[in-house]
Amino acid sequence: MSDYSIWMLEYAKVPDAAMSSLVYGKHNGGTVELPYCYTLLKGQGHTILLDCGLNNASHGEQFVKRFNVQNWFPPRDVLAEVGCTPEEVTHVILTHAHFDHMGGLELFPNATFYIQEEELASWVSIMTMDRRFRWLLTAVDTGDMIYAVQLAREGRMRGLRGDIDDVFPGVDVRLAKDTHTAASQYIVIRNDGKRESEDVFVYTGDLVYRHDNLHGGNPADPFYLPVGLASGSQTNLLMTTDSILKAVGDDMSRVLAPHEPSMASLYPSRVTKNGHQLVEVALGAGQQSYVH
Ligand SMILES: [Zn+2]
């Protein structure tokens, strides 16, 4: 039996994202629909969100317009589909600080947030640079950084330093330094609780946008192809991709990528009344299914 229920929850989508923004070098690859998701873990007495989406208000609203984000619904509507409220979320692990992963800070009033120390520090540092470097802030809402620092002051934004096992029982974080961002992290869920787990999932954040990044569009003879946006090293990104696949025993279906549209065909799923995919990756002991 699984320790945690795992739901991947779509909360918005971009109908016409350039393929080149998702997969490195696909310059004439046209556009594709791009889902935006976060992932909820429920079990072991915890309700844990992996990334927290965006807030379609003030600064966040500008990003919604800039990236043509459609069909955004607030966490109250999205979480209701799995019988949960934003107030019940007690912990949020942030993979990195981009607007569509950390922009929802204000919407979880009881949560403590966890991020790699260097990730937050690096963005504050980049904000002090000359205006000519503003490309570095392409996907960063500086308003989120100010709010994140305020949360740190209140003790609700906690810095993690490097790889940490059992941040919560069976949930490990792994630092991917100098990759998609300065200090992204991915999250390993050992859903049987065992150290040598036979039931592992990895939530990638943006270290892997889509499974194309794992197989290069050629599953028969796969090669790693980095995501379309990285402020760090492409080589480090590929090394991280390799580590992620090793962690799941090369089973790509266990790589939970927040921008992968096919997750819904790999696990039980349904379309919600708001037109979002709800993917039930695992169901914890004694917990109710929300896809049937
Ligand atoms: Zn990102």
Coordinates of C-alpha atoms and ligand atoms in Angstrom, one line a residue:
M1 CA 0.0 0.0 0.0
S2 CA 1.2 3.5 -0.8
D3 CA 2.2 5.9 2.0
Y4 CA 1.0 9.0 0.1
S5 CA -1.7 9.8 -2.3
I6 CA -0.1 11.7 -5.2
W7 CA -2.3 13.9 -7.4
M8 CA -0.9 16.0 -10.2
L9 CA -3.3 19.0 -10.5
E10 CA -3.4 21.1 -13.6
Y11 CA -4.3 24.7 -12.6
A12 CA -3.8 26.6 -16.0
K13 CA -2.5 26.1 -19.5
V14 CA -0.8 27.9 -22.3
P15 CA -2.5 27.0 -25.6
D16 CA 0.3 28.0 -27.9
A17 CA 3.7 27.6 -26.2
A18 CA 6.6 27.5 -28.6
M19 CA 8.2 24.0 -28.7
S20 CA 11.6 25.8 -28.7
S21 CA 10.8 27.2 -25.3
L22 CA 10.3 23.6 -24.0
V23 CA 12.9 21.5 -25.7
Y24 CA 16.3 23.0 -26.5
G25 CA 16.9 23.8 -30.1
K26 CA 13.5 23.0 -31.6
H27 CA 13.4 26.3 -33.4
N28 CA 10.9 25.3 -36.1
G29 CA 8.9 23.0 -33.9
G30 CA 5.7 25.0 -33.9
T31 CA 3.6 25.4 -30.8
V32 CA 2.0 23.0 -28.4
E33 CA -0.5 23.2 -25.5
L34 CA 1.4 23.5 -22.3
P35 CA -0.2 22.5 -19.0
Y36 CA 0.8 24.2 -15.7
C37 CA 0.6 21.8 -12.7
Y38 CA 1.4 21.4 -9.1
T39 CA 1.4 18.1 -7.2
L40 CA -0.3 17.3 -3.9
L41 CA 1.0 14.6 -1.5
K42 CA -1.4 13.4 1.2
G43 CA -0.5 10.9 3.8
Q44 CA 1.7 10.2 6.9
G45 CA -0.3 12.9 8.7
H46 CA 0.8 15.6 6.2
T47 CA -0.7 17.6 3.3
I48 CA 2.2 18.7 1.2
L49 CA 2.2 20.7 -2.0
L50 CA 5.1 20.4 -4.5
D51 CA 5.2 23.9 -6.0
C52 CA 2.4 26.3 -5.5
G53 CA 1.4 27.7 -8.9
L54 CA 0.8 31.3 -9.6
N55 CA -1.5 34.1 -8.4
N56 CA -3.3 35.8 -11.2
A57 CA -3.2 39.2 -9.5
S58 CA -0.9 42.2 -9.4
H59 CA 2.6 41.2 -10.6
G60 CA 1.4 37.7 -11.4
E61 CA -1.2 39.0 -13.7
Q62 CA 1.5 40.6 -15.9
F63 CA 3.1 37.2 -16.3
V64 CA -0.2 35.6 -17.2
K65 CA -0.6 38.2 -20.0
R66 CA 3.1 37.9 -21.1
F67 CA 3.0 34.1 -21.4
N68 CA -0.6 33.9 -22.6
V69 CA -1.6 31.7 -19.6
Q70 CA -5.3 30.7 -20.0
N71 CA -7.8 28.9 -17.8
W72 CA -6.2 29.8 -14.5
F73 CA -8.2 28.9 -11.4
P74 CA -7.1 29.5 -7.8
P75 CA -6.0 26.7 -5.5
R76 CA -9.3 26.8 -3.7
D77 CA -11.1 25.5 -6.9
V78 CA -8.3 23.2 -8.0
L79 CA -7.7 21.5 -4.6
A80 CA -11.5 21.2 -4.1
E81 CA -11.4 18.5 -6.8
V82 CA -9.5 16.3 -4.4
G83 CA -11.4 17.3 -1.3
C84 CA -8.8 19.7 0.1
T85 CA -8.5 23.4 0.9
P86 CA -5.6 25.8 0.7
E87 CA -5.8 26.2 4.5
E88 CA -5.1 22.4 4.9
V89 CA -1.8 22.6 3.1
T90 CA 0.8 22.8 5.9
H91 CA 4.0 22.4 3.8
V92 CA 5.0 23.5 0.3
I93 CA 8.3 22.3 -1.2
L94 CA 9.4 24.7 -3.9
T95 CA 11.5 23.3 -6.8
H96 CA 12.6 26.7 -7.8
A97 CA 11.4 30.3 -7.8
H98 CA 9.9 30.9 -11.3
F99 CA 6.5 32.6 -11.4
D100 CA 4.5 29.5 -12.3
H101 CA 6.1 27.5 -9.4
M102 CA 6.4 30.0 -6.6
G103 CA 3.8 32.7 -7.5
G104 CA 1.1 31.3 -5.3
L105 CA 2.8 32.0 -2.0
E106 CA 0.0 34.3 -0.7
L107 CA -2.7 31.7 -1.4
F108 CA -1.6 29.2 1.3
P109 CA -2.1 31.0 4.6
N110 CA -1.0 28.2 6.9
A111 CA 1.9 26.8 4.9
T112 CA 5.6 26.7 5.7
F113 CA 7.6 26.9 2.4
Y114 CA 10.9 25.1 1.7
I115 CA 13.4 26.2 -0.9
Q116 CA 17.1 25.7 -1.5
E117 CA 18.8 28.6 0.3
E118 CA 20.9 29.4 -2.7
E119 CA 17.9 29.6 -5.0
L120 CA 16.3 32.5 -3.2
A121 CA 19.6 34.2 -2.5
S122 CA 20.6 34.0 -6.2
W123 CA 17.4 35.8 -7.4
V124 CA 17.8 38.6 -4.8
S125 CA 21.3 39.0 -6.0
I126 CA 20.3 39.0 -9.7
M127 CA 17.7 41.7 -8.9
T128 CA 20.6 44.0 -7.9
M129 CA 22.3 43.7 -11.3
D130 CA 22.3 46.2 -14.1
R131 CA 19.1 46.5 -16.1
R132 CA 21.0 45.0 -19.1
F133 CA 21.0 41.6 -17.4
R134 CA 17.2 41.5 -17.1
W135 CA 16.9 38.5 -19.4
L136 CA 17.9 36.5 -16.3
L137 CA 14.6 37.5 -14.8
T138 CA 12.6 36.2 -17.8
A139 CA 10.4 33.9 -15.7
V140 CA 10.9 35.5 -12.3
D141 CA 8.3 37.7 -10.6
T142 CA 10.3 40.1 -8.5
G143 CA 7.2 40.6 -6.4
D144 CA 7.4 36.9 -5.4
M145 CA 10.9 37.4 -4.2
I146 CA 9.9 40.3 -2.0
Y147 CA 7.1 38.2 -0.5
A148 CA 9.4 35.2 -0.1
V149 CA 11.8 37.3 1.9
Q150 CA 9.0 38.6 4.0
L151 CA 7.9 35.0 4.7
A152 CA 11.5 34.2 5.6
R153 CA 11.4 37.0 8.2
E154 CA 8.3 35.4 9.6
G155 CA 9.9 32.0 9.8
R156 CA 7.6 30.6 7.1
M157 CA 10.2 30.4 4.3
R158 CA 12.8 27.8 5.3
G159 CA 16.1 27.4 3.4
L160 CA 17.3 23.9 2.6
R161 CA 21.0 23.3 2.0
G162 CA 21.8 20.6 -0.5
D163 CA 20.4 17.0 -0.6
I164 CA 18.2 16.2 2.4
D165 CA 16.6 12.8 3.1
D166 CA 13.3 12.5 4.8
V167 CA 12.3 16.2 4.8
F168 CA 9.1 14.4 5.4
P169 CA 8.9 10.6 5.9
G170 CA 9.9 9.0 2.6
V171 CA 10.3 12.4 0.8
D172 CA 13.8 13.5 -0.1
V173 CA 15.0 16.6 -1.9
R174 CA 18.0 16.6 -4.3
L175 CA 19.8 19.8 -5.2
A176 CA 20.5 20.4 -8.9
K177 CA 22.9 23.3 -8.7
D178 CA 23.5 25.6 -11.7
T179 CA 20.9 24.0 -14.0
H180 CA 17.5 25.4 -14.9
T181 CA 18.2 27.9 -12.2
A182 CA 21.0 28.5 -9.7
A183 CA 19.7 26.0 -7.2
S184 CA 16.7 24.1 -8.4
Q185 CA 15.8 20.9 -6.5
Y186 CA 13.8 17.8 -7.4
I187 CA 11.8 15.7 -5.1
V188 CA 12.0 12.0 -4.6
I189 CA 9.0 10.2 -3.1
R190 CA 9.7 6.7 -1.8
N191 CA 6.1 5.7 -1.6
D192 CA 6.7 2.5 0.3
G193 CA 8.9 4.4 2.9
K194 CA 11.9 2.1 2.3
R195 CA 15.4 3.5 1.8
E196 CA 15.9 1.0 -1.1
S197 CA 12.4 1.7 -2.4
E198 CA 10.6 -0.2 -5.1
D199 CA 8.0 2.5 -5.4
V200 CA 9.8 5.7 -6.3
F201 CA 8.4 8.8 -8.1
V202 CA 10.3 12.0 -8.9
Y203 CA 8.6 15.4 -9.2
T204 CA 11.0 17.3 -11.4
G205 CA 10.0 20.9 -11.3
D206 CA 11.4 22.4 -14.5
L207 CA 14.5 20.2 -14.6
V208 CA 12.4 18.1 -17.0
Y209 CA 9.4 19.9 -18.6
R210 CA 8.2 17.0 -20.6
H211 CA 9.2 13.5 -21.3
D212 CA 10.7 14.7 -24.6
N213 CA 13.5 16.0 -22.4
L214 CA 14.2 12.4 -21.3
H215 CA 14.2 10.7 -24.7
G216 CA 14.8 13.6 -27.2
G217 CA 11.6 12.6 -29.2
N218 CA 13.2 9.2 -29.9
P219 CA 12.1 6.7 -27.3
A220 CA 13.5 3.8 -29.3
D221 CA 17.0 5.3 -29.1
P222 CA 16.7 7.9 -26.4
F223 CA 19.0 10.9 -25.8
Y224 CA 18.7 13.6 -23.2
L225 CA 17.6 17.0 -24.5
P226 CA 17.6 19.9 -22.1
V227 CA 14.7 22.1 -21.3
G228 CA 14.4 25.3 -23.4
L229 CA 15.2 27.7 -20.6
A230 CA 18.2 27.4 -18.4
S231 CA 20.2 30.1 -16.7
G232 CA 22.8 27.5 -15.7
S233 CA 24.8 24.7 -17.3
Q234 CA 23.2 22.5 -19.9
T235 CA 25.7 19.8 -19.0
N236 CA 24.6 19.9 -15.4
L237 CA 21.0 19.7 -16.6
L238 CA 21.7 16.5 -18.5
M239 CA 23.6 15.0 -15.5
T240 CA 20.5 15.8 -13.4
T241 CA 18.3 14.2 -16.0
D242 CA 20.4 11.0 -15.7
S243 CA 20.1 11.1 -11.9
I244 CA 16.4 11.5 -12.1
L245 CA 16.0 8.5 -14.4
K246 CA 18.3 6.4 -12.3
A247 CA 16.2 7.2 -9.2
V248 CA 13.1 5.7 -10.9
G249 CA 14.9 2.7 -12.4
D250 CA 14.6 4.2 -15.9
D251 CA 10.8 4.1 -15.8
M252 CA 9.8 7.4 -17.5
S253 CA 6.2 7.1 -16.3
R254 CA 7.4 7.7 -12.8
V255 CA 9.0 11.0 -13.8
L256 CA 6.3 13.5 -12.8
A257 CA 6.9 16.5 -15.0
P258 CA 4.7 19.5 -14.4
H259 CA 4.5 20.5 -18.1
E260 CA 4.0 16.9 -19.6
P261 CA 0.6 16.6 -21.2
S262 CA 0.6 12.8 -21.4
M263 CA 0.7 12.3 -17.6
A264 CA -3.1 11.9 -17.8
S265 CA -2.8 8.9 -20.1
L266 CA -0.3 7.1 -17.8
Y267 CA -2.4 7.1 -14.7
P268 CA -6.1 7.2 -13.8
S269 CA -7.3 10.7 -14.5
R270 CA -10.3 12.8 -15.3
V271 CA -11.1 16.3 -16.7
T272 CA -12.5 18.6 -14.0
K273 CA -15.5 21.0 -14.5
N274 CA -12.9 23.8 -15.0
G275 CA -11.3 21.9 -17.9
H276 CA -8.2 20.8 -16.0
Q277 CA -6.6 17.4 -16.0
L278 CA -6.6 15.7 -12.6
V279 CA -4.1 12.8 -12.5
E280 CA -4.2 10.3 -9.6
V281 CA -0.6 8.9 -9.6
A282 CA -1.0 7.0 -6.4
L283 CA -3.6 6.4 -3.7
G284 CA -2.6 6.2 -0.1
A285 CA -3.8 3.6 2.3
G286 CA -7.5 4.2 3.2
Q287 CA -7.8 7.2 1.0
Q288 CA -10.6 8.0 -1.4
S289 CA -10.1 8.1 -5.2
Y290 CA -11.1 11.4 -6.9
V291 CA -11.0 10.1 -10.5
H292 CA -13.9 7.6 -10.4
Ligands
ZN1 ZN 11.1 27.2 -14.3

